[in-house]
Amino acid sequence: AVDVRGWQLQGLPADLFSTENGVIVTRCNRWPLMIDPQGQANKWIKNMESENQLQIIKLTQSDYLRTLENAIQFGRPVMLENVLEELDPSLEPVLAKAIMQIGNRKVLRLGDKELDYSPDFKLYITTKRGNPHYTPEVSTKATIINFAVKQQGLEAQLLGYVVQKEQPNLETQKAELTMRVAQGKKKLVDLEDEILRLLSETKGSLLDDANLVDTLQTSKSTSEEVTQQLKVAEETEIKIDAAREGYRSAAIRSSIAYFVLDDMSRVDSMYQFSLDAYVALFNLSMDLSRDPNPSKVVPVPERCKQINAYHT
């Protein structure tokens, strides 16, 4: 849960569907290929890997292979953006993780080059297509993850925006409680792991190991303290969630409105809205509802320019 909170601060939506996708992206054995028509995964990955010198490439670039080669050797993350339904055959060794062990070296053959393979290398692939069809060759070598926003997920996101505007202290308390509960559970797990380690290393009588006895006593008192804190935190979280539910109807209506607008593109292709544009308009409407005088909502012209920039 500590990791999840960090992802949310980096731009991953807070709904359960997006959280599950985030776990798959960071834990899957094959490179993730993310279906991302609204650009939410793209934004999250860029923020998450910004400190690790993320390299962004497209198949339309003439030198993308050179960038990929350097990332493989120096252990940098790479994001391959805006792919279509077919990938360049030259990426086959990377997708298949065709790594060879030569002595103490891990080597990946890419084209006619043998590259030293760094274990820190990561590859993320994104597509803006809403419903792509990938061949079995691609599907078996990449983990396909659908980040396309769902109504329930968007509802959860918009609920967070509404509560943040109306009752910012509730969102702050919820975030703090989430971190507290996660840290408490992690502390319990760490204590259990430490006890198991000491038990496995102890020779002779367990009672003669002063370090183990002290650890067990500390673990017992800490466990009781953390368990009590978790109980209080979870009870408080139930009250906060109940208070947030009072704003659920606004989130439901706004979520439905987005998908109505999204369906209009089937009537005419000019009716296309990005999710960022819709969220900007949604926040602007809340600002205007709180103060109907547009001159006091600063800055309306810039906000409208931002919305127009997001409009596709």
Coordinates of C-alpha atoms in Angstrom, one line a residue, residues 36-283:
D36 CA -3.8 3.7 -23.0
P37 CA -6.2 5.8 -25.1
Q38 CA -6.6 8.5 -22.4
G39 CA -2.8 8.7 -21.7
Q40 CA -3.1 7.9 -17.9
A41 CA -0.5 5.2 -18.0
N42 CA 1.9 7.3 -20.1
K43 CA 1.7 10.1 -17.6
W44 CA 2.2 7.8 -14.6
I45 CA 5.3 6.0 -16.1
K46 CA 6.9 9.3 -17.0
N47 CA 6.6 10.6 -13.5
M48 CA 7.6 7.3 -11.9
E49 CA 10.7 6.8 -13.9
S50 CA 11.7 10.5 -14.3
E51 CA 14.5 10.2 -11.7
N52 CA 15.9 7.1 -13.5
Q53 CA 16.6 9.0 -16.8
L54 CA 13.6 7.6 -18.7
Q55 CA 14.3 7.4 -22.4
I56 CA 11.2 8.0 -24.6
I57 CA 11.2 6.6 -28.2
K58 CA 8.8 6.1 -31.1
L59 CA 9.1 3.6 -33.9
T60 CA 8.9 6.5 -36.3
Q61 CA 12.3 7.9 -35.1
S62 CA 15.3 7.0 -37.2
D63 CA 17.6 6.5 -34.2
Y64 CA 15.3 4.7 -31.8
L65 CA 17.4 1.5 -31.9
R66 CA 20.5 3.4 -30.9
T67 CA 18.6 4.9 -27.8
L68 CA 17.4 1.4 -27.0
E69 CA 20.9 -0.1 -27.2
N70 CA 22.3 2.5 -24.8
A71 CA 19.5 1.9 -22.4
I72 CA 20.1 -1.9 -22.4
Q73 CA 23.8 -1.4 -21.7
F74 CA 23.5 1.3 -19.1
G75 CA 20.4 0.1 -17.3
R76 CA 17.9 2.9 -18.1
P77 CA 14.2 2.6 -18.5
V78 CA 12.7 3.1 -21.9
M79 CA 9.2 4.0 -23.0
L80 CA 8.1 3.0 -26.5
E81 CA 5.2 5.3 -27.2
N82 CA 2.2 5.2 -29.6
V83 CA 2.8 1.8 -31.2
L84 CA 0.2 0.3 -33.6
E85 CA -0.9 -3.3 -33.9
E86 CA 2.5 -4.5 -35.3
L87 CA 5.9 -4.0 -33.8
D88 CA 9.2 -3.8 -35.5
P89 CA 10.7 -7.3 -35.9
S90 CA 14.1 -5.9 -34.7
L91 CA 12.5 -5.7 -31.2
E92 CA 12.0 -9.5 -31.1
P93 CA 15.1 -10.3 -29.0
V94 CA 14.2 -7.5 -26.5
L95 CA 10.6 -8.6 -26.2
A96 CA 11.6 -12.3 -25.9
K97 CA 14.3 -11.4 -23.3
A98 CA 16.7 -13.6 -25.4
I99 CA 19.6 -13.1 -22.9
M100 CA 22.7 -15.3 -23.2
Q101 CA 25.2 -16.0 -20.4
I102 CA 28.7 -15.7 -21.7
G103 CA 31.1 -16.3 -18.8
N104 CA 30.2 -13.6 -16.2
R105 CA 28.4 -11.5 -18.8
K106 CA 24.8 -11.3 -19.7
V107 CA 24.5 -10.6 -23.4
L108 CA 21.6 -9.6 -25.6
R109 CA 22.0 -9.8 -29.4
L110 CA 20.2 -6.9 -31.1
G111 CA 20.6 -7.0 -34.8
D112 CA 24.3 -7.6 -35.5
K113 CA 25.4 -6.3 -32.1
E114 CA 26.1 -8.1 -28.9
L115 CA 25.1 -5.8 -26.0
D116 CA 26.0 -6.2 -22.4
Y117 CA 22.6 -6.6 -20.7
S118 CA 22.0 -4.5 -17.5
P119 CA 19.5 -6.0 -15.0
D120 CA 18.3 -2.4 -14.4
F121 CA 16.9 -2.1 -17.9
K122 CA 13.1 -1.7 -18.2
L123 CA 10.9 -1.4 -21.2
Y124 CA 7.4 0.0 -21.2
I125 CA 5.2 0.0 -24.4
T126 CA 2.1 2.1 -24.8
T127 CA -0.5 2.5 -27.5
K128 CA -3.3 5.1 -27.9
R129 CA -5.5 2.6 -29.7
G130 CA -8.7 1.8 -27.8
N131 CA -9.2 -1.7 -29.0
P132 CA -6.1 -3.0 -30.8
H133 CA -5.7 -6.6 -32.0
Y134 CA -2.2 -8.0 -31.4
T135 CA -0.9 -11.1 -33.1
P136 CA -0.1 -14.2 -30.9
E137 CA 3.6 -13.5 -31.5
V138 CA 3.2 -10.2 -29.6
S139 CA 0.7 -11.4 -27.1
T140 CA 2.9 -14.2 -25.9
K141 CA 6.0 -12.0 -25.4
A142 CA 4.4 -8.9 -23.7
T143 CA 1.9 -8.5 -20.9
I144 CA -1.0 -6.6 -22.4
I145 CA -2.7 -4.3 -19.8
N146 CA -5.8 -2.3 -20.6
F147 CA -5.6 1.1 -19.0
A148 CA -8.7 2.4 -20.9
V149 CA -10.8 4.2 -18.3
K150 CA -13.9 2.4 -17.1
Q151 CA -17.0 4.1 -15.8
Q152 CA -16.5 2.8 -12.2
G153 CA -12.9 3.8 -12.3
L154 CA -13.6 7.3 -13.6
E155 CA -16.4 7.7 -11.0
A156 CA -13.8 7.0 -8.2
Q157 CA -11.4 9.5 -9.7
L158 CA -14.0 12.2 -10.0
L159 CA -15.3 11.5 -6.5
G160 CA -11.7 12.3 -5.3
Y161 CA -11.8 15.6 -7.2
V162 CA -15.2 16.6 -5.7
V163 CA -14.2 15.7 -2.1
Q164 CA -10.9 17.5 -2.6
K165 CA -12.8 20.7 -3.5
E166 CA -15.6 20.4 -1.0
Q167 CA -13.9 18.7 2.0
P168 CA -10.1 18.8 1.4
N169 CA -9.5 17.7 5.0
L170 CA -11.3 14.4 4.3
E171 CA -9.0 13.6 1.4
T172 CA -5.9 14.5 3.4
Q173 CA -7.1 12.4 6.3
K174 CA -7.8 9.5 4.0
A175 CA -4.3 9.7 2.4
E176 CA -2.7 9.9 5.8
L177 CA -4.7 6.9 7.1
T178 CA -3.8 4.9 4.1
M179 CA -0.1 5.5 4.7
R180 CA -0.4 4.8 8.4
V181 CA -2.2 1.5 7.9
A182 CA 0.3 0.4 5.2
Q183 CA 3.3 1.3 7.4
G184 CA 1.8 -0.5 10.4
K185 CA 1.2 -3.7 8.4
K186 CA 4.7 -3.5 6.9
K187 CA 6.2 -3.1 10.4
L188 CA 4.4 -6.3 11.5
V189 CA 5.7 -8.2 8.5
D190 CA 9.2 -7.0 9.1
L191 CA 9.1 -8.1 12.7
E192 CA 7.8 -11.5 11.7
D193 CA 10.6 -11.8 9.1
E194 CA 13.2 -10.8 11.7
I195 CA 11.9 -13.5 14.2
L196 CA 12.0 -16.2 11.5
R197 CA 15.6 -15.2 10.6
L198 CA 16.7 -15.4 14.2
L199 CA 15.0 -18.7 14.7
S200 CA 16.7 -20.1 11.7
E201 CA 20.1 -18.9 12.8
T202 CA 19.8 -19.8 16.5
K203 CA 21.9 -22.9 17.6
G204 CA 21.2 -24.7 20.8
S205 CA 18.5 -23.6 23.2
L206 CA 16.3 -20.8 22.1
L207 CA 16.1 -19.4 25.7
D208 CA 19.9 -19.0 25.7
D209 CA 19.7 -16.5 22.7
A210 CA 19.3 -13.1 24.5
N211 CA 18.9 -11.3 21.1
L212 CA 16.0 -13.6 20.1
V213 CA 14.3 -13.2 23.5
D214 CA 14.6 -9.4 23.3
T215 CA 13.3 -9.4 19.8
L216 CA 10.3 -11.6 20.7
Q217 CA 9.4 -9.2 23.6
T218 CA 9.8 -6.2 21.4
S219 CA 7.7 -7.9 18.7
K220 CA 4.9 -8.7 21.1
S221 CA 4.6 -5.1 22.5
T222 CA 5.0 -3.6 19.0
S223 CA 2.4 -6.0 17.6
E224 CA -0.1 -5.1 20.2
E225 CA 0.5 -1.3 19.7
V226 CA 0.3 -1.5 15.9
T227 CA -2.8 -3.8 16.0
Q228 CA -4.5 -1.2 18.1
Q229 CA -3.5 1.6 15.8
L230 CA -4.7 -0.3 12.8
K231 CA -8.1 -0.9 14.5
V232 CA -8.5 2.8 15.2
A233 CA -7.3 3.8 11.7
E234 CA -9.7 1.4 10.0
E235 CA -12.6 2.6 12.1
T236 CA -11.8 6.2 11.2
E237 CA -11.4 5.3 7.5
I238 CA -14.9 3.8 7.5
K239 CA -16.3 7.1 8.9
I240 CA -14.3 9.1 6.2
D241 CA -15.6 6.9 3.4
A242 CA -19.1 7.3 4.7
A243 CA -18.7 11.1 4.6
R244 CA -17.3 10.9 1.1
E245 CA -20.3 8.9 -0.1
G246 CA -22.4 12.1 0.2
Y247 CA -20.7 13.4 -2.9
R248 CA -21.0 10.1 -4.9
S249 CA -24.0 11.3 -6.9
A250 CA -22.0 14.1 -8.5
A251 CA -19.3 11.7 -9.5
I252 CA -21.8 9.3 -11.0
R253 CA -23.4 11.9 -13.1
S254 CA -20.1 13.4 -14.3
S255 CA -18.8 9.9 -15.1
I256 CA -21.9 9.2 -17.2
A257 CA -21.5 12.5 -19.0
Y258 CA -17.9 11.7 -20.0
F259 CA -18.9 8.4 -21.6
V260 CA -21.8 10.1 -23.4
L261 CA -19.4 12.6 -24.9
D262 CA -17.0 9.8 -25.7
D263 CA -19.7 8.0 -27.6
M264 CA -20.4 11.1 -29.7
S265 CA -17.2 10.3 -31.7
R266 CA -19.1 7.4 -33.3
V267 CA -21.5 10.0 -34.8
D268 CA -18.7 12.3 -36.1
S269 CA -15.0 12.0 -35.6
M270 CA -14.7 15.6 -34.7
Y271 CA -16.4 14.9 -31.4
Q272 CA -13.3 13.6 -29.6
F273 CA -12.4 14.7 -26.0
S274 CA -9.3 13.7 -24.1
L275 CA -9.9 12.7 -20.5
D276 CA -7.5 15.5 -19.3
A277 CA -9.7 18.1 -21.1
Y278 CA -12.8 16.7 -19.5
V279 CA -11.2 16.7 -16.0
A280 CA -10.0 20.3 -16.6
L281 CA -13.6 21.3 -17.6
F282 CA -15.0 19.4 -14.6
N283 CA -12.7 21.3 -12.2

